[in-house]
Amino acid sequence: MARDRSLKLDSDGVARTRAFWIANKPGETAAPAFTPDAPLWSAVALALVVALLVQSSFAPMLAFRGATVSFITLLVAWYGVRTGVARGLAFGVIAGACLDALGGGTGAAWTLGTGLAGGLAGRLARTWLADTQLALVLGVAVVTLVRYATFGIVMAAQGHPLALPWVHIHAALWQAVLDAGVAYIALLVVPALGGIPAYRR
């Protein structure tokens, strides 16, 4: 009985999402199968504080080939995939501004880079990737590279180009791999992070 009710709720969610998509995007057919409810802002704010603490305290210990896992990117990508472009962009700007404030000397580089990453993650959620558990994994890899590239461009525009650009490119590629790997492990351990109802079909 409980299983039948769960399947009915999932079916209702799929139907609701597709109807909303068709009404607003009549020319597009790549509708996501399910749009999970947005996470609570209070929970996301707490997660951001934790991510900032972990990023500044423990991430350097996890360095590999000049790159470290970006817990901020992981959180922003996850939120963007779960909520869409506008909210992903807004949350990315907030998270990036926190990084700029804590780091100093970066101007608005992380603010713009992380904001763009959040918006891009939200856009990826509106493609066929949203029907798979790989949405977050692939999304994290892509937005990591975009975020890092935007950071470098903004730093150069502010008169502080990154020294040894090939070293930074190498680090960005490894960071994308590390971030995607952590996202994959996180989904294996806690499947609900990806919006588990979307995958019961």
mmCIF file of C-alpha atoms in Angstrom:
data_model
loop_
_atom_site.group_PDB
_atom_site.id
_atom_site.type_symbol
_atom_site.label_atom_id
_atom_site.label_comp_id
_atom_site.label_asym_id
_atom_site.label_seq_id
_atom_site.Cartn_x
_atom_site.Cartn_y
_atom_site.Cartn_z
ATOM 1 C CA MET A 1 0.000 0.000 0.000
ATOM 2 C CA ALA A 2 2.785 2.430 0.939
ATOM 3 C CA ARG A 3 4.650 1.544 -2.260
ATOM 4 C CA ASP A 4 1.541 2.155 -4.386
ATOM 5 C CA ARG A 5 1.042 5.536 -2.735
ATOM 6 C CA SER A 6 4.711 6.432 -3.290
ATOM 7 C CA LEU A 7 4.456 5.524 -6.971
ATOM 8 C CA LYS A 8 1.290 7.597 -7.313
ATOM 9 C CA LEU A 9 3.012 10.623 -5.707
ATOM 10 C CA ASP A 10 5.968 10.208 -8.066
ATOM 11 C CA SER A 11 3.610 9.931 -11.039
ATOM 12 C CA ASP A 12 1.766 13.066 -9.954
ATOM 13 C CA GLY A 13 5.060 14.919 -9.615
ATOM 14 C CA VAL A 14 6.185 13.879 -13.090
ATOM 15 C CA ALA A 15 2.846 14.897 -14.619
ATOM 16 C CA ARG A 16 2.888 18.250 -12.797
ATOM 17 C CA THR A 17 6.425 19.042 -13.896
ATOM 18 C CA ARG A 18 5.841 18.099 -17.531
ATOM 19 C CA ALA A 19 2.622 20.106 -17.694
ATOM 20 C CA PHE A 20 4.419 23.131 -16.263
ATOM 21 C CA TRP A 21 7.244 22.687 -18.752
ATOM 22 C CA ILE A 22 4.948 22.399 -21.771
ATOM 23 C CA ALA A 23 3.028 25.500 -20.695
ATOM 24 C CA ASN A 24 6.181 27.587 -20.361
ATOM 25 C CA LYS A 25 8.480 25.969 -22.949
ATOM 26 C CA PRO A 26 6.193 24.779 -25.741
ATOM 27 C CA GLY A 27 9.035 24.594 -28.267
ATOM 28 C CA GLU A 28 11.279 22.375 -26.128
ATOM 29 C CA THR A 29 10.826 18.662 -25.552
ATOM 30 C CA ALA A 30 13.641 17.941 -23.075
ATOM 31 C CA ALA A 31 11.444 18.335 -20.013
ATOM 32 C CA PRO A 32 12.855 17.040 -16.745
ATOM 33 C CA ALA A 33 11.019 14.045 -15.332
ATOM 34 C CA PHE A 34 10.666 15.604 -11.918
ATOM 35 C CA THR A 35 11.391 18.906 -10.217
ATOM 36 C CA PRO A 36 12.141 18.367 -6.528
ATOM 37 C CA ASP A 37 11.157 20.969 -3.974
ATOM 38 C CA ALA A 38 13.780 23.632 -3.339
ATOM 39 C CA PRO A 39 15.881 23.101 -0.186
ATOM 40 C CA LEU A 40 15.114 25.349 2.777
ATOM 41 C CA TRP A 41 17.125 28.572 2.767
ATOM 42 C CA SER A 42 18.013 28.108 6.432
ATOM 43 C CA ALA A 43 19.486 24.678 5.727
ATOM 44 C CA VAL A 44 21.374 25.959 2.686
ATOM 45 C CA ALA A 45 22.741 28.924 4.641
ATOM 46 C CA LEU A 46 24.010 26.563 7.343
ATOM 47 C CA ALA A 47 25.528 24.317 4.684
ATOM 48 C CA LEU A 48 27.303 27.343 3.195
ATOM 49 C CA VAL A 49 28.822 28.261 6.567
ATOM 50 C CA VAL A 50 30.033 24.675 7.011
ATOM 51 C CA ALA A 51 31.410 24.573 3.463
ATOM 52 C CA LEU A 52 33.318 27.832 4.013
ATOM 53 C CA LEU A 53 34.829 26.482 7.228
ATOM 54 C CA VAL A 54 35.778 23.170 5.633
ATOM 55 C CA GLN A 55 37.154 24.915 2.537
ATOM 56 C CA SER A 56 39.406 27.178 4.564
ATOM 57 C CA SER A 57 40.457 24.601 7.168
ATOM 58 C CA PHE A 58 40.590 21.136 5.625
ATOM 59 C CA ALA A 59 40.536 21.449 1.821
ATOM 60 C CA PRO A 60 44.280 22.285 1.585
ATOM 61 C CA MET A 61 45.011 18.949 3.273
ATOM 62 C CA LEU A 62 43.231 17.177 0.405
ATOM 63 C CA ALA A 63 45.352 18.782 -2.316
ATOM 64 C CA PHE A 64 46.163 16.559 -5.287
ATOM 65 C CA ARG A 65 48.389 17.604 -8.188
ATOM 66 C CA GLY A 66 48.035 21.251 -7.256
ATOM 67 C CA ALA A 67 44.228 21.109 -6.976
ATOM 68 C CA THR A 68 41.863 20.861 -4.032
ATOM 69 C CA VAL A 69 38.233 19.859 -3.772
ATOM 70 C CA SER A 70 36.004 22.948 -3.901
ATOM 71 C CA PHE A 71 33.219 22.347 -1.410
ATOM 72 C CA ILE A 72 31.746 25.720 -2.319
ATOM 73 C CA THR A 73 31.441 24.671 -5.962
ATOM 74 C CA LEU A 74 29.846 21.385 -4.930
ATOM 75 C CA LEU A 75 27.257 23.139 -2.798
ATOM 76 C CA VAL A 76 26.477 25.794 -5.408
ATOM 77 C CA ALA A 77 26.187 23.225 -8.208
ATOM 78 C CA TRP A 78 23.893 21.046 -6.109
ATOM 79 C CA TYR A 79 21.665 23.983 -5.226
ATOM 80 C CA GLY A 80 21.562 25.208 -8.833
ATOM 81 C CA VAL A 81 20.633 21.768 -10.168
ATOM 82 C CA ARG A 82 17.861 21.474 -7.579
ATOM 83 C CA THR A 83 16.391 24.974 -8.005
ATOM 84 C CA GLY A 84 17.097 26.392 -11.469
ATOM 85 C CA VAL A 85 18.945 29.304 -13.043
ATOM 86 C CA ALA A 86 17.727 32.289 -10.999
ATOM 87 C CA ARG A 87 18.172 30.766 -7.561
ATOM 88 C CA GLY A 88 21.399 29.050 -8.550
ATOM 89 C CA LEU A 89 22.779 32.371 -9.771
ATOM 90 C CA ALA A 90 21.693 34.201 -6.612
ATOM 91 C CA PHE A 91 23.140 31.598 -4.292
ATOM 92 C CA GLY A 92 26.351 31.455 -6.314
ATOM 93 C CA VAL A 93 26.787 35.217 -6.009
ATOM 94 C CA ILE A 94 26.290 35.026 -2.240
ATOM 95 C CA ALA A 95 28.744 32.151 -1.854
ATOM 96 C CA GLY A 96 31.302 33.834 -4.109
ATOM 97 C CA ALA A 97 30.989 37.123 -2.240
ATOM 98 C CA CYS A 98 31.734 35.260 0.998
ATOM 99 C CA LEU A 99 34.887 33.825 -0.576
ATOM 100 C CA ASP A 100 35.998 37.239 -1.827
ATOM 101 C CA ALA A 101 35.382 38.747 1.606
ATOM 102 C CA LEU A 102 37.327 36.021 3.394
ATOM 103 C CA GLY A 103 40.171 35.779 0.905
ATOM 104 C CA GLY A 104 40.881 39.408 0.168
ATOM 105 C CA GLY A 105 42.689 40.604 -2.926
ATOM 106 C CA THR A 106 40.348 38.915 -5.373
ATOM 107 C CA GLY A 107 37.920 41.796 -5.839
ATOM 108 C CA ALA A 108 34.738 40.397 -7.331
ATOM 109 C CA ALA A 109 36.375 37.450 -9.103
ATOM 110 C CA TRP A 110 34.872 34.677 -6.988
ATOM 111 C CA THR A 111 31.547 36.500 -6.774
ATOM 112 C CA LEU A 112 31.161 36.565 -10.558
ATOM 113 C CA GLY A 113 32.712 33.146 -11.158
ATOM 114 C CA THR A 114 30.664 31.331 -8.539
ATOM 115 C CA GLY A 115 27.478 33.174 -9.508
ATOM 116 C CA LEU A 116 27.940 32.111 -13.125
ATOM 117 C CA ALA A 117 28.595 28.548 -11.953
ATOM 118 C CA GLY A 118 25.318 28.494 -9.998
ATOM 119 C CA GLY A 119 23.342 29.849 -12.937
ATOM 120 C CA LEU A 120 24.930 27.347 -15.314
ATOM 121 C CA ALA A 121 24.163 24.478 -12.943
ATOM 122 C CA GLY A 122 20.547 25.633 -12.906
ATOM 123 C CA ARG A 123 20.491 25.672 -16.702
ATOM 124 C CA LEU A 124 21.880 22.140 -16.866
ATOM 125 C CA ALA A 125 18.969 21.054 -14.694
ATOM 126 C CA ARG A 126 16.635 22.021 -17.534
ATOM 127 C CA THR A 127 18.256 19.634 -20.029
ATOM 128 C CA TRP A 128 18.104 15.871 -20.553
ATOM 129 C CA LEU A 129 20.740 15.503 -17.821
ATOM 130 C CA ALA A 130 18.051 16.205 -15.240
ATOM 131 C CA ASP A 131 16.590 12.765 -15.966
ATOM 132 C CA THR A 132 19.765 11.028 -14.784
ATOM 133 C CA GLN A 133 21.749 10.791 -11.584
ATOM 134 C CA LEU A 134 24.732 12.026 -13.577
ATOM 135 C CA ALA A 135 23.252 15.524 -13.671
ATOM 136 C CA LEU A 136 25.082 16.609 -10.548
ATOM 137 C CA VAL A 137 28.322 14.786 -11.376
ATOM 138 C CA LEU A 138 28.671 16.135 -14.917
ATOM 139 C CA GLY A 139 27.305 19.497 -13.845
ATOM 140 C CA VAL A 140 29.939 19.827 -11.134
ATOM 141 C CA ALA A 141 32.761 19.094 -13.593
ATOM 142 C CA VAL A 142 31.489 21.657 -16.097
ATOM 143 C CA VAL A 143 30.748 24.441 -13.625
ATOM 144 C CA THR A 144 34.107 23.919 -11.895
ATOM 145 C CA LEU A 145 35.910 24.699 -15.146
ATOM 146 C CA VAL A 146 33.615 27.634 -15.966
ATOM 147 C CA ARG A 147 33.996 29.049 -12.454
ATOM 148 C CA TYR A 148 37.781 28.817 -12.533
ATOM 149 C CA ALA A 149 37.988 30.323 -16.023
ATOM 150 C CA THR A 150 35.704 33.215 -15.050
ATOM 151 C CA PHE A 151 37.809 33.809 -11.945
ATOM 152 C CA GLY A 152 40.951 34.093 -14.089
ATOM 153 C CA ILE A 153 39.305 36.431 -16.595
ATOM 154 C CA VAL A 154 37.933 38.732 -13.890
ATOM 155 C CA MET A 155 41.282 38.807 -12.090
ATOM 156 C CA ALA A 156 42.981 39.819 -15.338
ATOM 157 C CA ALA A 157 40.332 42.503 -15.950
ATOM 158 C CA GLN A 158 41.032 43.869 -12.476
ATOM 159 C CA GLY A 159 44.720 44.193 -13.333
ATOM 160 C CA HIS A 160 45.865 41.057 -11.519
ATOM 161 C CA PRO A 161 46.376 38.326 -14.146
ATOM 162 C CA LEU A 162 47.129 34.865 -12.807
ATOM 163 C CA ALA A 163 50.804 33.973 -12.913
ATOM 164 C CA LEU A 164 51.814 30.788 -14.755
ATOM 165 C CA PRO A 165 48.485 30.261 -16.566
ATOM 166 C CA TRP A 166 49.327 26.684 -17.617
ATOM 167 C CA VAL A 167 49.715 25.748 -13.959
ATOM 168 C CA HIS A 168 46.261 27.153 -13.246
ATOM 169 C CA ILE A 169 44.758 25.327 -16.218
ATOM 170 C CA HIS A 170 46.276 22.080 -14.943
ATOM 171 C CA ALA A 171 44.897 22.764 -11.455
ATOM 172 C CA ALA A 172 41.433 23.610 -12.846
ATOM 173 C CA LEU A 173 41.247 20.337 -14.785
ATOM 174 C CA TRP A 174 42.235 18.310 -11.734
ATOM 175 C CA GLN A 175 39.815 20.264 -9.571
ATOM 176 C CA ALA A 176 37.002 19.404 -11.996
ATOM 177 C CA VAL A 177 37.904 15.709 -11.707
ATOM 178 C CA LEU A 178 38.114 15.867 -7.913
ATOM 179 C CA ASP A 179 34.834 17.774 -7.564
ATOM 180 C CA ALA A 180 33.014 15.365 -9.889
ATOM 181 C CA GLY A 181 34.446 12.400 -7.973
ATOM 182 C CA VAL A 182 33.291 13.767 -4.623
ATOM 183 C CA ALA A 183 29.839 14.503 -6.093
ATOM 184 C CA TYR A 184 29.589 10.911 -7.346
ATOM 185 C CA ILE A 185 30.596 9.481 -3.966
ATOM 186 C CA ALA A 186 28.138 11.778 -2.205
ATOM 187 C CA LEU A 187 25.301 10.541 -4.437
ATOM 188 C CA LEU A 188 26.238 6.933 -3.732
ATOM 189 C CA VAL A 189 26.224 7.532 0.016
ATOM 190 C CA VAL A 190 23.182 9.864 0.104
ATOM 191 C CA PRO A 191 21.092 9.302 -3.075
ATOM 192 C CA ALA A 192 18.485 11.825 -1.911
ATOM 193 C CA LEU A 193 20.948 14.635 -2.686
ATOM 194 C CA GLY A 194 20.118 14.170 -6.340
ATOM 195 C CA GLY A 195 16.363 14.332 -5.808
ATOM 196 C CA ILE A 196 15.737 10.612 -5.505
ATOM 197 C CA PRO A 197 12.013 10.729 -6.496
ATOM 198 C CA ALA A 198 13.095 11.706 -10.002
ATOM 199 C CA TYR A 199 14.633 8.298 -10.577
ATOM 200 C CA ARG A 200 11.792 5.996 -9.499
ATOM 201 C CA ARG A 201 10.219 5.288 -12.867
#
